[in-house]
Tab-separated table of C-alpha atoms in Angstrom:
chain	number	residue	atom	x	y	z
A	12	UNK	CA	82.229	-135.129	155.672
A	13	UNK	CA	85.496	-137.024	155.256
A	14	UNK	CA	87.707	-137.074	152.163
A	15	UNK	CA	90.379	-139.748	151.827
A	16	UNK	CA	92.997	-140.127	149.130
A	17	UNK	CA	94.205	-143.693	148.586
A	18	UNK	CA	97.471	-144.938	147.032
A	19	UNK	CA	97.664	-148.444	145.533
A	20	UNK	CA	100.675	-150.027	143.750
A	21	UNK	CA	101.235	-153.480	145.210
A	22	UNK	CA	101.497	-155.260	141.825
A	23	UNK	CA	101.638	-154.076	138.216
A	24	UNK	CA	98.939	-151.376	138.531
A	25	UNK	CA	99.498	-147.968	140.053
A	26	UNK	CA	96.299	-146.134	141.041
A	27	UNK	CA	95.306	-143.184	143.167
A	28	UNK	CA	91.678	-142.633	144.169
A	29	UNK	CA	89.744	-140.087	146.156
A	30	UNK	CA	86.654	-141.048	148.154
A	31	UNK	CA	84.263	-138.697	149.949
A	32	UNK	CA	81.659	-140.260	152.203
A	33	UNK	CA	80.960	-143.239	149.977
A	34	UNK	CA	81.388	-141.419	146.692
A	35	UNK	CA	84.328	-142.053	144.384
A	36	UNK	CA	85.455	-138.606	143.168
A	37	UNK	CA	88.368	-139.806	141.016
A	38	UNK	CA	90.228	-143.030	140.322
A	39	UNK	CA	93.018	-142.765	137.674
A	40	UNK	CA	95.194	-145.773	137.100
A	41	UNK	CA	98.143	-146.990	135.068
A	42	UNK	CA	99.144	-150.566	134.236
A	43	UNK	CA	102.664	-151.799	133.692
A	44	UNK	CA	102.404	-154.100	130.637
A	45	UNK	CA	105.274	-156.333	129.506
A	46	UNK	CA	105.591	-158.209	126.182
A	47	UNK	CA	104.188	-161.763	126.257
A	48	UNK	CA	106.529	-164.509	127.504
A	49	UNK	CA	109.224	-162.045	128.544
A	50	UNK	CA	109.881	-163.983	131.753
A	51	UNK	CA	108.297	-166.721	133.803
A	52	UNK	CA	106.955	-164.056	136.225
A	53	UNK	CA	105.791	-161.419	133.807
A	54	UNK	CA	106.491	-158.188	135.721
A	55	UNK	CA	109.550	-158.112	137.931
A	56	UNK	CA	109.464	-156.141	141.153
A	57	UNK	CA	112.283	-153.717	140.256
A	58	UNK	CA	110.893	-153.040	136.787
A	59	UNK	CA	107.415	-152.585	138.157
A	60	UNK	CA	108.698	-150.147	140.788
A	61	UNK	CA	110.483	-148.210	138.080
A	62	UNK	CA	107.238	-147.928	136.132
A	63	UNK	CA	105.342	-146.799	139.219
A	64	UNK	CA	108.008	-144.212	140.080
A	65	UNK	CA	107.677	-142.790	136.592
A	66	UNK	CA	103.861	-142.588	136.705
A	67	UNK	CA	102.828	-141.932	140.313
A	68	UNK	CA	103.126	-138.120	140.448
A	69	UNK	CA	101.239	-137.745	137.207
A	70	UNK	CA	98.480	-140.030	138.466
A	71	UNK	CA	98.386	-138.053	141.769
A	72	UNK	CA	97.965	-134.763	139.867
A	73	UNK	CA	95.164	-136.387	137.783
A	74	UNK	CA	93.361	-137.676	140.908
A	75	UNK	CA	93.304	-134.202	142.502
A	76	UNK	CA	92.372	-132.470	139.207
A	77	UNK	CA	89.530	-134.903	138.370
A	78	UNK	CA	88.150	-134.614	141.882
A	79	UNK	CA	88.511	-130.794	141.650
A	80	UNK	CA	90.174	-130.721	145.077
A	81	UNK	CA	93.158	-129.036	146.614
A	82	UNK	CA	95.443	-130.871	149.035
A	83	UNK	CA	93.975	-128.866	151.889
A	84	UNK	CA	90.543	-130.488	151.188
A	85	UNK	CA	91.962	-133.927	151.898
A	86	UNK	CA	91.395	-135.241	155.475
A	87	UNK	CA	93.474	-138.405	155.387
A	88	UNK	CA	96.108	-140.215	153.254
A	89	UNK	CA	95.744	-144.003	152.846
A	90	UNK	CA	98.173	-146.304	151.181
A	91	UNK	CA	98.656	-150.058	150.737
A	92	UNK	CA	100.733	-151.360	153.602
A	93	UNK	CA	100.719	-154.857	152.075
A	94	UNK	CA	100.573	-157.588	150.945
A	95	UNK	CA	102.300	-157.320	147.584
A	96	UNK	CA	105.654	-156.937	145.828
A	97	UNK	CA	108.226	-155.218	147.996
A	98	UNK	CA	109.730	-152.615	145.693
A	99	UNK	CA	106.419	-151.310	144.238
A	100	UNK	CA	104.933	-151.134	147.734
A	101	UNK	CA	107.877	-149.034	148.997
A	102	UNK	CA	107.556	-146.692	146.011
A	103	UNK	CA	103.944	-145.929	146.761
A	104	UNK	CA	104.408	-145.663	150.481
A	105	UNK	CA	107.173	-143.109	150.078
A	106	UNK	CA	104.926	-140.772	148.120
A	107	UNK	CA	102.040	-141.283	150.531
A	108	UNK	CA	104.253	-140.547	153.576
A	109	UNK	CA	105.710	-137.472	151.855
A	110	UNK	CA	102.430	-135.858	150.874
A	111	UNK	CA	100.887	-136.700	154.284
A	112	UNK	CA	103.688	-134.648	155.872
A	113	UNK	CA	103.646	-131.868	153.245
A	114	UNK	CA	99.886	-131.407	153.685
A	115	UNK	CA	99.829	-132.063	157.426
A	116	UNK	CA	97.343	-134.970	157.184
A	117	UNK	CA	97.195	-138.272	159.056
A	118	UNK	CA	98.315	-141.499	157.419
A	119	UNK	CA	96.564	-144.858	157.325
A	120	UNK	CA	98.141	-148.143	156.177
A	121	UNK	CA	95.546	-150.385	154.523
A	122	UNK	CA	95.570	-154.097	153.949
A	123	UNK	CA	95.203	-154.665	150.182
A	124	UNK	CA	92.714	-157.501	150.598
A	125	UNK	CA	90.454	-155.424	152.849
A	126	UNK	CA	90.637	-152.610	150.330
A	127	UNK	CA	89.080	-154.979	147.771
A	128	UNK	CA	86.428	-156.164	150.219
A	129	UNK	CA	85.397	-152.714	151.416
A	130	UNK	CA	85.192	-151.301	147.932
A	131	UNK	CA	83.191	-154.362	146.858
A	132	UNK	CA	80.752	-153.754	149.717
A	133	UNK	CA	80.483	-150.049	148.943
A	134	UNK	CA	79.854	-150.486	145.230
A	135	UNK	CA	77.493	-153.455	145.388
A	136	UNK	CA	75.683	-152.725	148.658
A	137	UNK	CA	76.421	-156.230	149.951
A	138	UNK	CA	76.011	-156.186	153.704
A	139	UNK	CA	77.683	-159.245	155.169
A	140	UNK	CA	78.744	-161.453	152.309
A	141	UNK	CA	80.986	-164.440	151.983
A	142	UNK	CA	83.830	-162.950	149.966
A	143	UNK	CA	85.727	-164.679	147.172
A	144	UNK	CA	88.939	-162.669	146.679
A	145	UNK	CA	90.661	-163.849	143.439
A	146	UNK	CA	93.530	-162.081	141.750
A	147	UNK	CA	97.051	-162.604	140.375
A	148	UNK	CA	98.446	-162.670	143.866
A	149	UNK	CA	95.644	-163.912	146.120
A	150	UNK	CA	92.934	-166.570	146.281
A	151	UNK	CA	90.949	-166.526	149.514
A	152	UNK	CA	87.430	-167.186	150.817
A	153	UNK	CA	86.823	-164.660	153.588
A	154	UNK	CA	83.945	-163.905	155.922
A	155	UNK	CA	83.551	-161.309	158.608
A	156	UNK	CA	83.121	-162.822	162.024
A	157	UNK	CA	83.724	-161.608	165.577
A	158	UNK	CA	85.148	-158.262	164.416
A	159	UNK	CA	87.661	-159.725	162.057
A	160	UNK	CA	87.860	-160.722	158.426
A	161	UNK	CA	88.630	-164.442	158.639
A	162	UNK	CA	90.067	-166.692	155.970
A	163	UNK	CA	87.935	-169.816	155.701
A	164	UNK	CA	89.718	-171.216	152.677
A	165	UNK	CA	92.592	-170.277	150.334
A	166	UNK	CA	95.086	-171.486	147.832
A	167	UNK	CA	97.885	-173.548	149.326
A	168	UNK	CA	100.300	-172.615	146.556
A	169	UNK	CA	99.771	-170.152	143.639
A	170	UNK	CA	96.852	-167.788	143.180
A	171	UNK	CA	94.256	-168.589	140.533
A	172	UNK	CA	95.125	-165.462	138.607
A	173	UNK	CA	98.793	-166.416	138.684
A	174	UNK	CA	97.863	-169.823	137.239
A	175	UNK	CA	95.924	-168.205	134.398
A	176	UNK	CA	98.681	-165.642	133.713
A	177	UNK	CA	101.414	-168.262	133.559
A	178	UNK	CA	99.348	-170.459	131.239
A	179	UNK	CA	98.872	-167.388	128.985
A	180	UNK	CA	102.630	-167.147	128.734
A	181	UNK	CA	102.956	-170.811	127.827
A	182	UNK	CA	100.659	-170.303	124.780
A	183	UNK	CA	102.033	-166.776	124.255
A	184	UNK	CA	98.830	-164.800	124.686
A	185	UNK	CA	99.190	-161.036	124.747
A	186	UNK	CA	99.408	-159.245	128.075
A	187	UNK	CA	97.291	-156.340	126.854
A	188	UNK	CA	94.953	-155.393	128.416
A	189	UNK	CA	95.608	-158.437	130.674
A	190	UNK	CA	96.376	-162.104	130.056
A	191	UNK	CA	93.355	-163.127	132.112
A	192	UNK	CA	91.023	-161.095	129.910
A	193	UNK	CA	92.559	-162.577	126.781
A	194	UNK	CA	92.147	-166.113	128.101
A	195	UNK	CA	88.473	-165.286	128.796
A	196	UNK	CA	87.934	-164.157	125.208
A	197	UNK	CA	89.562	-167.218	123.772
A	198	UNK	CA	87.633	-169.527	126.084
A	199	UNK	CA	84.369	-168.320	124.550
A	200	UNK	CA	85.475	-169.977	121.292
A	201	UNK	CA	86.455	-173.227	122.936
A	202	UNK	CA	84.429	-176.284	121.970
A	203	UNK	CA	86.124	-179.232	123.515
A	204	UNK	CA	86.560	-179.859	127.253
A	205	UNK	CA	89.984	-181.280	128.148
A	206	UNK	CA	89.968	-183.041	131.462
A	207	UNK	CA	92.290	-181.492	134.063
A	208	UNK	CA	93.130	-182.292	137.684
A	209	UNK	CA	90.470	-181.114	140.153
A	210	UNK	CA	92.252	-180.257	143.381
A	211	UNK	CA	89.893	-179.003	146.031
A	212	UNK	CA	91.174	-179.860	149.506
A	213	UNK	CA	88.360	-179.257	151.958
A	214	UNK	CA	88.102	-175.503	152.172
A	215	UNK	CA	91.414	-174.992	150.396
A	216	UNK	CA	92.492	-175.254	146.764
A	217	UNK	CA	95.703	-176.040	144.894
A	218	UNK	CA	96.564	-174.801	141.397
A	219	UNK	CA	100.215	-175.653	140.843
A	220	UNK	CA	99.453	-179.235	139.722
A	221	UNK	CA	96.834	-178.049	137.247
A	222	UNK	CA	99.325	-175.499	135.808
A	223	UNK	CA	102.026	-178.178	135.371
A	224	UNK	CA	99.538	-180.612	133.799
A	225	UNK	CA	98.109	-178.121	131.296
A	226	UNK	CA	101.582	-176.781	130.402
A	227	UNK	CA	102.572	-180.317	129.367
A	228	UNK	CA	99.182	-180.907	127.698
A	229	UNK	CA	99.561	-177.674	125.742
A	230	UNK	CA	102.841	-178.771	124.204
A	231	UNK	CA	101.583	-182.236	123.305
A	232	UNK	CA	98.047	-181.593	122.201
A	233	UNK	CA	98.611	-178.349	120.308
A	234	UNK	CA	101.507	-179.765	118.265
A	235	UNK	CA	99.465	-182.932	117.429
A	236	UNK	CA	96.324	-180.983	116.721
A	237	UNK	CA	94.209	-182.860	119.259
A	238	UNK	CA	92.707	-179.573	120.449
A	239	UNK	CA	93.023	-175.838	120.014
A	240	UNK	CA	94.381	-173.180	122.358
A	241	UNK	CA	90.784	-171.996	122.692
A	242	UNK	CA	89.754	-175.451	123.973
A	243	UNK	CA	92.480	-175.324	126.578
A	244	UNK	CA	91.460	-171.836	127.739
A	245	UNK	CA	87.902	-173.055	127.980
A	246	UNK	CA	88.877	-176.184	129.924
A	247	UNK	CA	91.172	-174.332	132.347
A	248	UNK	CA	88.474	-171.805	133.156
A	249	UNK	CA	85.798	-174.511	133.752
A	250	UNK	CA	88.085	-176.422	136.079
A	251	UNK	CA	89.518	-173.566	138.101
A	252	UNK	CA	86.254	-171.718	138.449
A	253	UNK	CA	84.357	-174.864	139.499
A	254	UNK	CA	86.837	-175.330	142.282
A	255	UNK	CA	86.358	-171.736	143.414
A	256	UNK	CA	82.610	-172.155	143.355
A	257	UNK	CA	82.858	-175.285	145.471
A	258	UNK	CA	84.929	-173.780	148.254
A	259	UNK	CA	82.750	-170.654	148.308
A	260	UNK	CA	79.607	-172.725	148.659
A	261	UNK	CA	81.176	-174.716	151.430
A	262	UNK	CA	81.978	-171.506	153.336
A	263	UNK	CA	78.445	-170.198	152.728
A	264	UNK	CA	76.930	-173.389	154.132
A	265	UNK	CA	79.242	-173.202	157.167
A	266	UNK	CA	78.376	-169.585	157.946
A	267	UNK	CA	74.741	-169.610	156.858
A	268	UNK	CA	75.516	-166.786	154.471
A	269	UNK	CA	73.033	-165.549	151.864
A	270	UNK	CA	75.376	-163.271	149.945
A	271	UNK	CA	78.497	-163.792	147.874
A	272	UNK	CA	80.829	-160.966	146.879
A	273	UNK	CA	83.551	-161.581	144.261
A	274	UNK	CA	86.520	-159.133	144.412
A	275	UNK	CA	89.944	-158.961	142.867
A	276	UNK	CA	91.064	-158.889	139.254
A	277	UNK	CA	89.824	-162.375	138.369
A	278	UNK	CA	86.412	-161.231	139.639
A	279	UNK	CA	86.017	-159.350	136.350
A	280	UNK	CA	85.699	-162.711	134.552
A	281	UNK	CA	82.136	-163.021	133.353
A	282	UNK	CA	82.290	-166.838	133.200
A	283	UNK	CA	83.279	-166.990	136.869
A	284	UNK	CA	80.428	-164.643	137.733
A	285	UNK	CA	78.029	-166.765	135.727
A	286	UNK	CA	79.082	-170.025	137.418
A	287	UNK	CA	78.937	-168.415	140.849
A	288	UNK	CA	75.573	-166.908	139.975
A	289	UNK	CA	74.182	-170.362	139.162
A	290	UNK	CA	75.341	-171.766	142.484
A	291	UNK	CA	73.836	-168.767	144.387
A	292	UNK	CA	70.534	-169.061	142.573
A	293	UNK	CA	70.274	-172.741	143.525
A	294	UNK	CA	70.981	-171.833	147.143
A	295	UNK	CA	68.569	-168.869	147.087
A	296	UNK	CA	71.469	-166.482	147.746
A	297	UNK	CA	72.529	-163.237	146.083
A	298	UNK	CA	75.704	-162.705	144.065
A	299	UNK	CA	77.490	-159.388	144.010
A	300	UNK	CA	80.379	-158.402	141.673
A	301	UNK	CA	81.892	-155.130	140.603
A	302	UNK	CA	82.900	-154.131	137.088
A	303	UNK	CA	86.445	-153.690	135.906
A	304	UNK	CA	86.832	-150.218	137.263
A	305	UNK	CA	86.867	-151.644	140.809
A	306	UNK	CA	87.578	-155.363	140.432
A	307	UNK	CA	91.115	-154.563	139.327
A	308	UNK	CA	93.556	-152.955	141.795
A	309	UNK	CA	92.775	-149.294	142.148
A	310	UNK	CA	93.417	-146.348	144.465
A	311	UNK	CA	89.785	-145.773	145.416
A	312	UNK	CA	89.536	-149.146	147.136
A	313	UNK	CA	92.412	-148.152	149.430
A	314	UNK	CA	90.794	-144.787	150.012
A	315	UNK	CA	87.522	-146.437	150.923
A	316	UNK	CA	89.036	-148.884	153.421
A	317	UNK	CA	91.174	-145.941	154.710
A	318	UNK	CA	87.982	-143.904	155.124
A	319	UNK	CA	86.464	-146.592	157.353
A	320	UNK	CA	89.654	-146.969	159.339
A	321	UNK	CA	90.107	-143.233	159.774
A	322	UNK	CA	86.484	-142.812	160.913
A	323	UNK	CA	87.075	-145.646	163.409
A	324	UNK	CA	90.092	-143.803	164.795
A	325	UNK	CA	92.833	-145.996	163.300
A	326	UNK	CA	95.886	-143.995	162.265
A	327	UNK	CA	99.315	-145.274	161.248
A	328	UNK	CA	102.202	-143.353	162.862
A	329	UNK	CA	105.064	-142.638	160.497
A	330	UNK	CA	107.627	-144.883	162.256
A	331	UNK	CA	105.110	-147.752	161.979
A	332	UNK	CA	104.262	-147.111	158.297
A	333	UNK	CA	106.742	-149.680	156.872
A	334	UNK	CA	105.380	-151.905	154.108
A	335	UNK	CA	105.111	-155.641	154.445
A	336	UNK	CA	105.026	-158.122	151.582
A	337	UNK	CA	103.030	-160.532	153.677
A	338	UNK	CA	100.057	-159.104	155.497
A	339	UNK	CA	97.363	-161.597	156.503
A	340	UNK	CA	93.755	-160.542	156.126
A	341	UNK	CA	92.689	-161.885	159.451
A	342	UNK	CA	94.618	-159.888	162.031
A	343	UNK	CA	93.396	-156.647	160.592
A	344	UNK	CA	90.788	-154.023	161.570
A	345	UNK	CA	89.625	-155.015	165.002
A	346	UNK	CA	87.246	-152.100	165.152
A	347	UNK	CA	86.319	-151.898	161.472
A	348	UNK	CA	82.582	-151.813	160.860
A	349	UNK	CA	81.771	-150.268	164.208
A	350	UNK	CA	80.453	-147.444	162.032
A	351	UNK	CA	79.011	-149.328	159.073
A	352	UNK	CA	77.639	-152.434	160.709
A	353	UNK	CA	73.924	-152.428	159.898
A	354	UNK	CA	72.784	-155.862	161.142
A	355	UNK	CA	74.193	-158.297	163.635
A	356	UNK	CA	77.024	-160.428	162.363
A	357	UNK	CA	76.203	-163.702	160.774
A	358	UNK	CA	76.739	-166.287	163.453
A	359	UNK	CA	79.621	-168.490	162.326
B	28	UNK	CA	113.804	-126.660	141.942
B	29	UNK	CA	115.526	-128.448	144.708
B	30	UNK	CA	119.268	-128.215	144.362
B	31	UNK	CA	121.041	-131.364	145.385
B	32	UNK	CA	124.703	-132.085	145.922
B	33	UNK	CA	125.445	-135.711	146.660
B	34	UNK	CA	128.763	-136.671	148.204
B	35	UNK	CA	129.380	-140.358	147.971
B	36	UNK	CA	132.310	-141.806	149.807
B	37	UNK	CA	133.267	-145.431	149.413
B	38	UNK	CA	135.632	-146.939	151.863
B	39	UNK	CA	137.502	-150.199	151.526
B	40	UNK	CA	135.742	-151.742	154.539
B	41	UNK	CA	132.391	-151.632	152.685
B	42	UNK	CA	131.075	-148.676	154.522
B	43	UNK	CA	129.421	-145.885	152.594
B	44	UNK	CA	128.196	-142.471	153.622
B	45	UNK	CA	125.931	-139.982	151.816
B	46	UNK	CA	125.193	-136.360	152.693
B	47	UNK	CA	122.319	-134.595	150.981
B	48	UNK	CA	121.689	-130.885	151.547
B	49	UNK	CA	118.090	-129.736	151.291
B	50	UNK	CA	116.808	-126.142	151.001
B	51	UNK	CA	115.548	-126.221	154.608
B	52	UNK	CA	115.483	-128.344	157.740
B	53	UNK	CA	111.773	-128.874	157.269
B	54	UNK	CA	112.345	-130.574	153.928
B	55	UNK	CA	115.229	-132.621	155.232
B	56	UNK	CA	113.084	-133.801	158.126
B	57	UNK	CA	110.192	-134.791	155.854
B	58	UNK	CA	112.537	-136.738	153.656
B	59	UNK	CA	114.083	-138.686	156.534
B	60	UNK	CA	110.707	-139.524	158.010
B	61	UNK	CA	109.529	-140.751	154.570
B	62	UNK	CA	112.631	-142.808	153.956
B	63	UNK	CA	113.172	-144.301	157.465
B	64	UNK	CA	110.288	-146.773	158.022
B	65	UNK	CA	111.124	-149.370	155.419
B	66	UNK	CA	113.909	-151.788	156.254
B	67	UNK	CA	116.480	-153.072	153.813
B	68	UNK	CA	114.886	-156.034	152.026
B	69	UNK	CA	117.776	-158.356	152.810
B	70	UNK	CA	117.458	-159.974	156.209
B	71	UNK	CA	121.100	-159.561	157.120
B	72	UNK	CA	124.354	-158.308	155.763
B	73	UNK	CA	123.527	-154.615	155.661
B	74	UNK	CA	122.607	-151.903	158.045
B	75	UNK	CA	121.562	-148.294	157.309
B	76	UNK	CA	121.428	-145.269	159.526
B	77	UNK	CA	119.540	-142.087	158.617
B	78	UNK	CA	119.844	-138.777	160.410
B	79	UNK	CA	119.241	-135.053	159.926
B	80	UNK	CA	121.441	-132.199	161.057
B	81	UNK	CA	119.847	-128.835	160.193
B	82	UNK	CA	119.190	-129.084	156.426
B	83	UNK	CA	121.536	-132.000	155.815
B	84	UNK	CA	120.243	-135.578	155.469
B	85	UNK	CA	122.938	-138.086	156.285
B	86	UNK	CA	122.931	-141.777	155.459
B	87	UNK	CA	125.481	-144.364	156.502
B	88	UNK	CA	125.591	-147.985	155.319
B	89	UNK	CA	127.611	-150.917	156.563
B	90	UNK	CA	127.554	-154.080	154.421
B	91	UNK	CA	129.221	-157.476	154.382
B	92	UNK	CA	129.532	-157.465	150.592
B	93	UNK	CA	130.191	-154.668	148.143
B	94	UNK	CA	127.459	-156.048	145.830
B	95	UNK	CA	124.800	-155.786	148.540
B	96	UNK	CA	126.013	-152.250	149.335
B	97	UNK	CA	125.779	-151.151	145.710
B	98	UNK	CA	122.197	-152.476	145.330
B	99	UNK	CA	121.139	-150.762	148.557
B	100	UNK	CA	122.581	-147.422	147.602
B	101	UNK	CA	121.122	-147.502	144.084
B	102	UNK	CA	117.720	-148.317	145.515
B	103	UNK	CA	117.979	-145.590	148.131
B	104	UNK	CA	118.942	-142.980	145.529
B	105	UNK	CA	115.857	-143.932	143.482
B	106	UNK	CA	113.705	-143.467	146.548
B	107	UNK	CA	115.363	-140.220	147.520
B	108	UNK	CA	114.794	-138.855	143.997
B	109	UNK	CA	111.129	-139.778	144.205
B	110	UNK	CA	110.673	-138.044	147.545
B	111	UNK	CA	112.381	-134.943	146.178
B	112	UNK	CA	110.184	-134.920	143.068
B	113	UNK	CA	107.112	-135.312	145.250
B	114	UNK	CA	108.137	-132.349	147.438
B	115	UNK	CA	108.903	-130.301	144.335
B	116	UNK	CA	105.525	-131.060	142.711
B	117	UNK	CA	103.258	-130.965	145.703
B	118	UNK	CA	105.120	-129.085	148.392
B	119	UNK	CA	104.158	-125.515	147.556
B	120	UNK	CA	100.628	-125.947	148.952
B	121	UNK	CA	101.677	-125.668	152.616
B	122	UNK	CA	104.285	-122.984	153.258
B	123	UNK	CA	106.947	-123.912	155.793
């Protein structure tokens, strides 16, 4: 029996989760929400860190209380080592290091992306999927091969979630509960498709041109009444998600994969899940997705990845526990899945 | 409650020193090990040295610009306060 507590706060969400042998015992979370159109980048690092500092000890108390555990029951403390925003990452790492020392427990630094993947695998039961990781800060197609998570394709500029969030600010959509969710609701009422640039580049994608184009289109077409904001939300989703489906399918074909797992905050989007589901059905593959409890950044996903690392003997010494804003998925976890690997790796 | 006295000394040559007494050496050591790993965000222009002598945590900064120094100190004090609050809220579980 191994119980791991995980600390996540790399962007505007602060969460602490406790996992015991594949079971999520608690997973409280807080979101830093700013007014719409307050800035080009909605939540600034220093403001986000201030929010997290104000909330983290309350969330920690909640996590322990909900799990009905005492600190002495915890076996390992996991935290997000990166990637993410610098100041919020430091805030969370400080608390993780401090409680690890207070309680006399080992510390594990977890890659944020692998946290999403491992929680996705745990919750959905996917064994060796092609992973589409889509959020406000990341857009990657990842597969596990030769003992590493490898990036087969990714955005070459901004993340798809960032594109959606910034478009939301252009048309002044509310940030509550999240701009992406509000775009999704408006898109359901869209009736007219507005053609937008389609910028798949082999296995990679680019979103900055689409964002610039639709920002200009929004000003022109909305003021002249050629289309509604709902039409633009609909059109943006159709274009962006089609691109994501294409690069995912290309990776599946390359690796001979029969499973797709969508993780990250944008993975909550039901239209994306629907489009990916159609592609999988046509290929005779299975689609896995989690609900909003685990799609969105949370502490339990860090605890789960930390659980696997700890059981594989990977510990982070305190002097090496610095955070890093850039932390590539690929170099990570050489021995991960020694324990949980059920079938031979897909041969890529 | 942790009692803290902070002595902040600014010198003209943009060097700053901070001494923070903790109730015990154990707590001071925990704090310095929590605060040490992260580097200053700025690539150059500032250095920071942390050390513990008995129950006193000492910090020394050297910076090229007063503005950089001020930002670094403000950030450090926020982090220090969080570490102290964490010890205060969750430290009783394991006696020294």
